[in-house]
Structures are given as structure tokens and as C-alpha cells.
Coordinates of C-alpha atoms in Angstrom, one line a residue:
Chain A
X1267 CA 0.0 0.0 0.0
X1268 CA 0.9 3.7 -0.2
X1269 CA 3.4 4.9 2.3
X1270 CA 2.8 8.6 1.7
X1271 CA -0.5 10.4 2.3
X1272 CA -1.3 13.4 0.1
X1273 CA -3.9 16.0 0.7
X1274 CA -6.1 17.3 -0.7
X1275 CA -7.2 14.4 -3.0
X1276 CA -8.4 17.0 -5.5
X1277 CA -8.6 20.7 -6.0
X1278 CA -10.7 22.9 -8.2
X1279 CA -9.4 26.4 -8.2
X1280 CA -9.8 29.7 -10.1
X1281 CA -7.0 30.6 -12.6
X1282 CA -4.6 33.0 -10.9
X1283 CA -5.1 31.6 -7.4
X1284 CA -2.2 30.1 -5.4
X1285 CA -2.3 26.4 -4.6
X1286 CA -1.0 24.4 -1.7
X1287 CA -0.8 20.7 -1.2
X1288 CA 1.1 18.5 1.2
X1289 CA 2.4 15.0 1.7
X1290 CA 2.9 13.3 5.0
X1291 CA 4.3 10.0 6.2
X1292 CA 4.7 8.0 9.4
X1293 CA 8.3 7.2 8.3
X1294 CA 11.3 9.5 7.9
X1295 CA 12.4 10.2 4.4
X1296 CA 15.8 11.6 3.4
X1297 CA 14.7 12.8 0.0
X1298 CA 11.4 14.3 -1.1
X1299 CA 10.4 14.4 -4.8
X1300 CA 7.4 16.1 -6.4
X1301 CA 6.2 14.9 -9.8
X1302 CA 3.4 16.0 -12.2
X1303 CA 1.6 13.6 -14.5
X1304 CA -0.5 14.8 -17.4
X1305 CA -3.0 12.5 -19.1
X1306 CA -1.4 9.8 -21.2
X1307 CA 2.1 10.7 -20.0
X1308 CA 4.5 9.4 -17.4
X1309 CA 5.3 11.5 -14.3
X1310 CA 7.8 14.4 -14.8
X1311 CA 10.0 15.5 -11.9
X1312 CA 9.3 19.0 -10.8
X1313 CA 11.4 19.5 -7.7
X1314 CA 13.8 17.4 -5.6
X1315 CA 14.5 18.1 -1.9
X1316 CA 17.5 16.6 -0.2
X1317 CA 17.8 18.3 3.2
X1318 CA 15.4 18.9 6.1
X1319 CA 14.1 22.4 6.1
X1320 CA 15.2 23.0 2.5
X1321 CA 13.0 25.4 0.4
X1322 CA 13.4 25.1 -3.3
X1323 CA 11.7 26.9 -6.2
X1324 CA 11.2 26.0 -9.8
X1325 CA 9.5 28.9 -11.6
X1326 CA 6.0 29.3 -10.0
X1327 CA 6.5 26.2 -7.9
X1328 CA 8.0 26.1 -4.4
X1329 CA 8.5 23.0 -2.3
X1330 CA 9.7 22.5 1.2
X1331 CA 11.2 19.6 3.0
X1332 CA 9.6 19.4 6.5
X1333 CA 12.0 19.7 9.5
X1334 CA 10.6 16.4 10.9
X1335 CA 11.5 14.7 7.6
X1336 CA 8.0 13.2 7.7
X1337 CA 6.3 15.8 5.4
X1338 CA 6.7 18.1 2.4
X1339 CA 4.7 20.9 0.9
X1340 CA 4.3 22.1 -2.7
X1341 CA 3.0 25.5 -3.6
X1342 CA 2.0 26.8 -7.0
X1343 CA 1.6 30.5 -7.4
X1344 CA -0.7 32.2 -9.9
X1345 CA -2.1 29.0 -11.3
X1346 CA -2.7 28.8 -15.1
X1347 CA -4.7 26.2 -17.1
X1348 CA -1.7 24.1 -18.0
X1349 CA -1.1 23.4 -14.3
X1350 CA -4.0 20.9 -14.6
X1351 CA -2.8 17.4 -13.8
X1352 CA -2.0 15.0 -11.0
X1353 CA 0.8 15.9 -8.6
X1354 CA 2.6 13.2 -6.8
X1355 CA 5.0 13.2 -3.9
X1356 CA 7.6 10.5 -3.8
X1357 CA 10.7 9.4 -1.9
X1358 CA 13.1 6.6 -1.6
X1359 CA 12.0 4.3 1.3
X1360 CA 14.4 2.2 3.2
X1361 CA 12.1 -0.7 3.6
X1362 CA 12.1 -1.0 -0.2
X1363 CA 15.8 -0.8 -0.7
X1364 CA 15.6 2.9 -1.2
X1365 CA 13.4 2.5 -4.2
X1366 CA 10.7 5.2 -4.8
X1367 CA 7.4 5.1 -3.1
X1368 CA 4.6 7.4 -4.3
X1369 CA 1.6 9.1 -2.7
X1370 CA -1.8 8.6 -4.3
X1371 CA -1.7 12.1 -5.9
X1372 CA -3.5 15.4 -5.7
X1373 CA -5.7 16.1 -8.8
X1374 CA -5.6 19.8 -9.8
X1375 CA -8.3 21.3 -11.9
X1376 CA -8.2 25.0 -12.9
X1377 CA -11.2 27.0 -13.8
X1378 CA -10.3 29.5 -16.6
Chain B
X604 CA 17.6 13.1 -27.8
X605 CA 14.8 10.5 -27.4
X606 CA 13.3 10.1 -24.0
X607 CA 12.3 6.8 -22.5
X608 CA 10.2 4.8 -25.0
X609 CA 7.8 2.0 -24.2
X610 CA 5.9 -0.4 -26.4
X611 CA 3.2 -1.2 -27.0
X612 CA 1.2 1.9 -25.9
X613 CA -2.0 -0.1 -25.3
X614 CA -2.7 -3.8 -24.9
X615 CA -5.8 -5.9 -24.3
X616 CA -5.4 -9.4 -22.9
X617 CA -7.7 -12.0 -21.3
X618 CA -7.3 -13.7 -17.9
X619 CA -4.6 -16.4 -17.8
X620 CA -2.7 -15.0 -20.8
X621 CA 0.9 -13.8 -20.7
X622 CA 2.2 -10.3 -21.6
X623 CA 5.6 -8.8 -22.4
X624 CA 6.1 -5.1 -22.2
X625 CA 9.2 -3.4 -23.5
X626 CA 11.2 -0.3 -22.5
X627 CA 14.2 1.5 -24.1
X628 CA 16.0 3.9 -21.7
X629 CA 17.5 7.2 -22.5
X630 CA 20.8 6.8 -24.3
X631 CA 23.6 6.5 -21.7
X632 CA 21.3 5.4 -18.9
X633 CA 22.2 2.0 -17.4
X634 CA 19.3 1.6 -15.0
X635 CA 15.7 0.7 -15.7
X636 CA 12.9 0.6 -13.2
X637 CA 9.3 -0.7 -13.7
X638 CA 6.2 0.6 -11.9
X639 CA 2.6 -0.4 -11.9
X640 CA 0.0 2.5 -11.7
X641 CA -3.5 1.4 -11.0
X642 CA -6.2 4.0 -11.8
X643 CA -6.5 6.6 -9.0
X644 CA -3.2 5.6 -7.3
X645 CA 0.4 6.6 -7.6
X646 CA 3.0 4.3 -9.2
X647 CA 4.1 1.3 -7.3
X648 CA 7.7 -0.1 -7.6
X649 CA 8.0 -3.5 -9.3
X650 CA 11.7 -4.0 -10.3
X651 CA 14.9 -2.2 -10.8
X652 CA 17.7 -3.4 -13.1
X653 CA 21.2 -2.0 -13.3
X654 CA 23.9 -3.3 -15.6
X655 CA 21.6 -6.3 -16.4
X656 CA 21.3 -7.3 -12.7
X657 CA 18.2 -7.1 -10.5
X658 CA 18.8 -4.4 -7.9
X659 CA 15.4 -4.3 -6.2
X660 CA 12.0 -5.9 -6.2
X661 CA 8.7 -4.6 -4.9
X662 CA 5.9 -6.5 -3.3
X663 CA 4.7 -8.3 -6.4
X664 CA 4.0 -12.0 -7.0
X665 CA 6.4 -14.3 -8.9
X666 CA 4.1 -14.0 -11.9
X667 CA 6.0 -10.8 -12.6
X668 CA 9.5 -11.0 -14.0
X669 CA 11.8 -8.8 -15.9
X670 CA 15.2 -8.7 -17.5
X671 CA 17.6 -6.2 -18.9
X672 CA 19.6 -6.7 -22.1
X673 CA 23.2 -5.7 -23.0
X674 CA 21.9 -2.5 -24.7
X675 CA 20.2 -1.7 -21.4
X676 CA 16.6 -2.1 -22.8
X677 CA 14.3 -4.1 -20.6
X678 CA 11.3 -6.4 -20.7
X679 CA 8.6 -6.8 -18.1
X680 CA 6.8 -10.2 -18.3
X681 CA 3.6 -11.0 -16.5
X682 CA 2.2 -14.6 -16.5
X683 CA -1.3 -15.9 -15.8
X684 CA -2.9 -12.5 -16.0
X685 CA -5.5 -11.5 -13.5
X686 CA -8.2 -8.8 -13.9
X687 CA -6.3 -6.8 -11.2
X688 CA -3.3 -6.6 -13.4
X689 CA -5.1 -4.0 -15.5
X690 CA -3.0 -0.8 -15.0
X691 CA -0.6 1.6 -16.6
X692 CA 2.9 0.1 -16.6
X693 CA 5.6 2.7 -16.4
X694 CA 9.3 2.4 -17.1
X695 CA 11.8 4.8 -15.7
X696 CA 15.5 5.1 -16.6
X697 CA 18.4 6.7 -14.7
X698 CA 22.1 6.8 -15.2
X699 CA 22.9 4.8 -12.0
X700 CA 21.0 2.8 -9.4
X701 CA 21.1 5.1 -6.5
X702 CA 19.9 8.7 -6.0
X703 CA 19.9 9.7 -9.7
X704 CA 16.8 11.3 -11.1
X705 CA 14.5 8.8 -12.8
X706 CA 12.9 9.8 -16.1
X707 CA 9.6 8.1 -16.9
X708 CA 8.3 6.9 -20.2
X709 CA 4.6 7.4 -21.3
X710 CA 3.7 3.9 -20.1
X711 CA 1.8 0.9 -21.5
X712 CA -1.8 0.7 -20.6
X713 CA -2.8 -2.9 -20.1
X714 CA -6.4 -4.0 -19.9
X715 CA -7.2 -7.6 -18.8
X716 CA -10.7 -8.9 -19.6

């Protein structure tokens, strides 16, 4: 089953609004990754976080590695229609030989 | 440069049949990982191969097997298909087997009837 819990499950927001989503786990992760998946495509890496407390930006996207190492947050500023998609958090989990485990995703829908 | 390619794009099988899915990694990448993504969920790790050797296996039954060829391409085989095997099967490649960024292909959508 999924090791990572993402919330919200889905969001329907107005174009131009800021978006926040998060990912939590009962286990400690040493790396947090945020992916976006468009329909008919594989996931694409947006941001990688490697250090507790780290705050990293990629254009309108900003992600933070929680200081407890059990959570991470992704923010999208001034959303646009092409932000539509499914956002996944992921991390290498020690129980699986450091192979990636993914959350169930947050579905983002934008009203234009 | 071409990204990760997978074939076929779509496949329909019936219960009990066998299926082979193929993946070609990005040129220069030596590691291939396979994931299963059931509708409404995130990808779940199945296998990782590096330099033709299995480097990791997820919690999947022995009906699932894979191999990597000298050119680093890979095949995922699933025997005795069940309805629950219906999913998007994703292949990801990376240069090495550790912390390197994994690049995903578009996936093969398998429907088992």
C-alpha cells in the first residue's frame, strides 16, 4: 500500500489563485520528490529536496522539506490552465531498498 | 535526444494469458525501473535493473518477472494475467542505481478482460 499520504485528494481552483498541497508519512524520508503527471504521460520530476528544512523553487513552484523529515509541501503561485494534472510526492523508502514510493496524488483542476 | 520509450502503448489481454512489455531507456542510462500504476493511485515499484542485474524488487508475485539486455533495454513479463493486473505500466530510466533522477516513459496501458 501507499506509504505517503497526500492532501487534498483533488482541488478545483480559479485561474490565478495560489495552490498548496502536502504530503505526510509516518516514516522518515531523506529525500522528497514532487512529480506532475499529465493524461497519457508518465510522471515528470518538478522539484527534488534533499535536506530537512530545504526550500526550493522552480518557476512558480516552491516546495519545502519538512524539518521532521516526515512531510513536504508544494505551492504553486498564480495558477494557469496548464497546471492541470496530477501531482505526486515520492521518496526513496528504506524498507524497499531505497526505491521510490509514491503518494496517491492530488488532482488539480483549474477554472479559466 | 529521445526520451524513454515503451511499447506497446495499449494492450488488451484476457485472464490467464501472458504479456511482455518493452522499454528503451534514455541513451547513456544504465538503470531501468518498472512501476505499476492502478487507476487513481500513484505508481508502485515493481523492479529495478542496473547493468543487467536485478537491484530491487517490490511486493509483487512471482508472476511478474523482468530482464535487462546488453543494450540496457528491458522487458517486463507477466504470466497468468488477472483482472487486477489492469494498469498503466511505467518504465523509468536513470544513469545509475542510487539517487539519480528517474525519467519516466509514457507507459503501456494494459487491460485484462
